[in-house]
PDB file of C-alpha atoms in Angstrom:
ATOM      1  CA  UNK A 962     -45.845  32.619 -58.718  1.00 94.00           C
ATOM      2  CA  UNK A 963     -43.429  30.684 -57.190  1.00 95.00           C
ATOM      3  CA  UNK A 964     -45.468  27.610 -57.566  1.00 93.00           C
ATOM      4  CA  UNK A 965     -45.471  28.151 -61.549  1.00 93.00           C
ATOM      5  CA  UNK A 966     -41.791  28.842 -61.720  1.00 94.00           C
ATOM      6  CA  UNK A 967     -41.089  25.565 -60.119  1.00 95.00           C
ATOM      7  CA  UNK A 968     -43.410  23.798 -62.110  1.00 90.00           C
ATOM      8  CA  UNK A 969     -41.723  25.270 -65.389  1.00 91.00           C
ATOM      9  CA  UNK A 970     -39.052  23.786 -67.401  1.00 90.00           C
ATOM     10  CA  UNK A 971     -35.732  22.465 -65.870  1.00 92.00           C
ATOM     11  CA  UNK A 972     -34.048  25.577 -66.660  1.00 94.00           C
ATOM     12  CA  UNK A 973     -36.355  27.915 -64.959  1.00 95.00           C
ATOM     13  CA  UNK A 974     -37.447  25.722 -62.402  1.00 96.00           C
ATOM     14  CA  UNK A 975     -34.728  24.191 -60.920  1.00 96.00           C
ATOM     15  CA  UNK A 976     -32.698  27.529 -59.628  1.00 96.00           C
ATOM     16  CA  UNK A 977     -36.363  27.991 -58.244  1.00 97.00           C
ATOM     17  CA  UNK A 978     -36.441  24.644 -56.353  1.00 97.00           C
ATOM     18  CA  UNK A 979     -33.264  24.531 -55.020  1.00 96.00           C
ATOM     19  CA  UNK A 980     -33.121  27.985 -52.937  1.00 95.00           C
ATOM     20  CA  UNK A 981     -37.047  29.122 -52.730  1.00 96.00           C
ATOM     21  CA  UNK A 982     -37.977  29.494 -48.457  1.00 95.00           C
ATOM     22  CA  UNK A 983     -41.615  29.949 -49.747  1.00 96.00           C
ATOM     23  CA  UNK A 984     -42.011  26.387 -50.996  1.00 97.00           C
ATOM     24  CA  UNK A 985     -43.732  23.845 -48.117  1.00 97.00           C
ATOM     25  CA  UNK A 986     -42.837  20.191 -47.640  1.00 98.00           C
ATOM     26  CA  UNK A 987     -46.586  19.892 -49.166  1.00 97.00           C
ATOM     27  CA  UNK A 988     -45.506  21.488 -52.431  1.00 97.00           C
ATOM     28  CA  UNK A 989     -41.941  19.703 -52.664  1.00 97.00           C
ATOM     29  CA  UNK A 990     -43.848  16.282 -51.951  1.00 97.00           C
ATOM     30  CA  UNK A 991     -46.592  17.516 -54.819  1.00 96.00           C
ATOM     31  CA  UNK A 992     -43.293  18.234 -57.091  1.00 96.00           C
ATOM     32  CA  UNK A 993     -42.332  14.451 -56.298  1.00 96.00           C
ATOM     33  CA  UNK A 994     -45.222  12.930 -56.880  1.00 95.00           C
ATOM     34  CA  UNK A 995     -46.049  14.764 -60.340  1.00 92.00           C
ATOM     35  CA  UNK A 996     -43.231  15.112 -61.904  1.00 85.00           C
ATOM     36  CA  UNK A 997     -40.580  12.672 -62.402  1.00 80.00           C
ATOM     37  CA  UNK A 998     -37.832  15.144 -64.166  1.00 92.00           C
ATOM     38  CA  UNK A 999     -34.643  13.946 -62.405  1.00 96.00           C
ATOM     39  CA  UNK A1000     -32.888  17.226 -62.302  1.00 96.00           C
ATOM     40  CA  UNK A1001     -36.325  19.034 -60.342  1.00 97.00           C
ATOM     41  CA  UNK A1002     -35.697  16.185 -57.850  1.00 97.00           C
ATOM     42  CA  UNK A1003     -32.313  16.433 -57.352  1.00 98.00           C
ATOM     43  CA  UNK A1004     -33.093  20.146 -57.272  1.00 98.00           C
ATOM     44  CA  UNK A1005     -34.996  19.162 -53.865  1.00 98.00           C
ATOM     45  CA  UNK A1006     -32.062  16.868 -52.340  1.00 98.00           C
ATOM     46  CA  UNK A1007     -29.488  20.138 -52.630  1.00 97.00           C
ATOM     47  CA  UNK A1008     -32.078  22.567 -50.297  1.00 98.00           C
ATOM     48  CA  UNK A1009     -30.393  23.633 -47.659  1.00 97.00           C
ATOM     49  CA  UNK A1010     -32.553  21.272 -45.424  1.00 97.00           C
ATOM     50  CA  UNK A1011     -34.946  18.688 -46.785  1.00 98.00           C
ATOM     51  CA  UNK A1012     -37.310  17.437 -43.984  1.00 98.00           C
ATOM     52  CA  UNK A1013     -37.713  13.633 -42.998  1.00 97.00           C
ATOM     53  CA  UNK A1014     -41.296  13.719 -44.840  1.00 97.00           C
ATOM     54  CA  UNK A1015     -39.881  14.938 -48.024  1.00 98.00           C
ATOM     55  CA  UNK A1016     -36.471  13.120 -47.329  1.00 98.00           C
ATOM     56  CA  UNK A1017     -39.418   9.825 -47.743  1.00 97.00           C
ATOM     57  CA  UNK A1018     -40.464  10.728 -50.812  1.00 97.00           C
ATOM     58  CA  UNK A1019     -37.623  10.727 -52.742  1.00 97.00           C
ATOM     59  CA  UNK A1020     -36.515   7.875 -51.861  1.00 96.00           C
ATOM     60  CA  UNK A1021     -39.223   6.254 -52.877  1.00 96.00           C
ATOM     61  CA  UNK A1022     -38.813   7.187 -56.593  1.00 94.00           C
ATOM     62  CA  UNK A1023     -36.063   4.584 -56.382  1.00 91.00           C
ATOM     63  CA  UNK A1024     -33.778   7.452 -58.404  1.00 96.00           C
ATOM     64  CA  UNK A1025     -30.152   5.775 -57.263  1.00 97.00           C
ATOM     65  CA  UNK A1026     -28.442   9.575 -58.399  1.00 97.00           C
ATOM     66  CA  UNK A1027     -31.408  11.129 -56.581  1.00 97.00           C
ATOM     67  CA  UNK A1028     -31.373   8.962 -53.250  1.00 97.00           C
ATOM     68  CA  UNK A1029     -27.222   9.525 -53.205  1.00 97.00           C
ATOM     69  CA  UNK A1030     -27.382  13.156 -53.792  1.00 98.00           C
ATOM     70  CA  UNK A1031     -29.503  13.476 -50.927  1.00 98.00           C
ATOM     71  CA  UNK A1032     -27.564  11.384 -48.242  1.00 97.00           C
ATOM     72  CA  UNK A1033     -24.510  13.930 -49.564  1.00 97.00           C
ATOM     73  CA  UNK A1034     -27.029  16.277 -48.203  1.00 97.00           C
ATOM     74  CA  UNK A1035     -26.163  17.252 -44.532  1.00 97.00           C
ATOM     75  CA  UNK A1036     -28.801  19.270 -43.646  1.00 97.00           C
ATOM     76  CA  UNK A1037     -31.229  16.366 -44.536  1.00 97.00           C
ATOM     77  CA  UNK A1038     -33.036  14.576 -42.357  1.00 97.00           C
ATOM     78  CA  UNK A1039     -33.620  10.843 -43.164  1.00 94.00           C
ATOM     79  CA  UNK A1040     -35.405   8.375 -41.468  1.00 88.00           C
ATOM     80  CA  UNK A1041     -33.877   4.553 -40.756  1.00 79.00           C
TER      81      UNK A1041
END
């Protein structure tokens, strides 16, 4: 269920995204990768902790807001 919700539109999914303990660094990464709606990424960078794997990924989309919003993010982990 939780998978659909976050795969919904921005205004379902991202309140979803942002606080759900039940989503895996698999399923954020799959979110990455498959959907390129800004706010469900920066949805990811405001988690309470975003590992170094997902941390990877979004970077990688090259999203400047998205790649600053989650070096704001203190319980991120980021690699060098």
């Amino acid at each position: 269920i939780v998978l659909h919700l976050a795969g919904d539109h921005e205004r379902v999914s991202i309140p979803v995204i942002e606080v759900s303990e039940v989503l895996s660094d698999a399923d954020l990464i799959n979110i990455i990768d498959s959907s390129r709606e800004v706010g469900k990424l920066m949805a990811i960078t405001k988690r309470p902790t975003v590992s170094g794997r997902v941390s990877d990924a979004l970077v990688e989309t090259s999203y400047p807001d998205v790649v600053s919003s989650l070096v704001s993010n203190e319980g991120a982990t980021i690699s060098a």
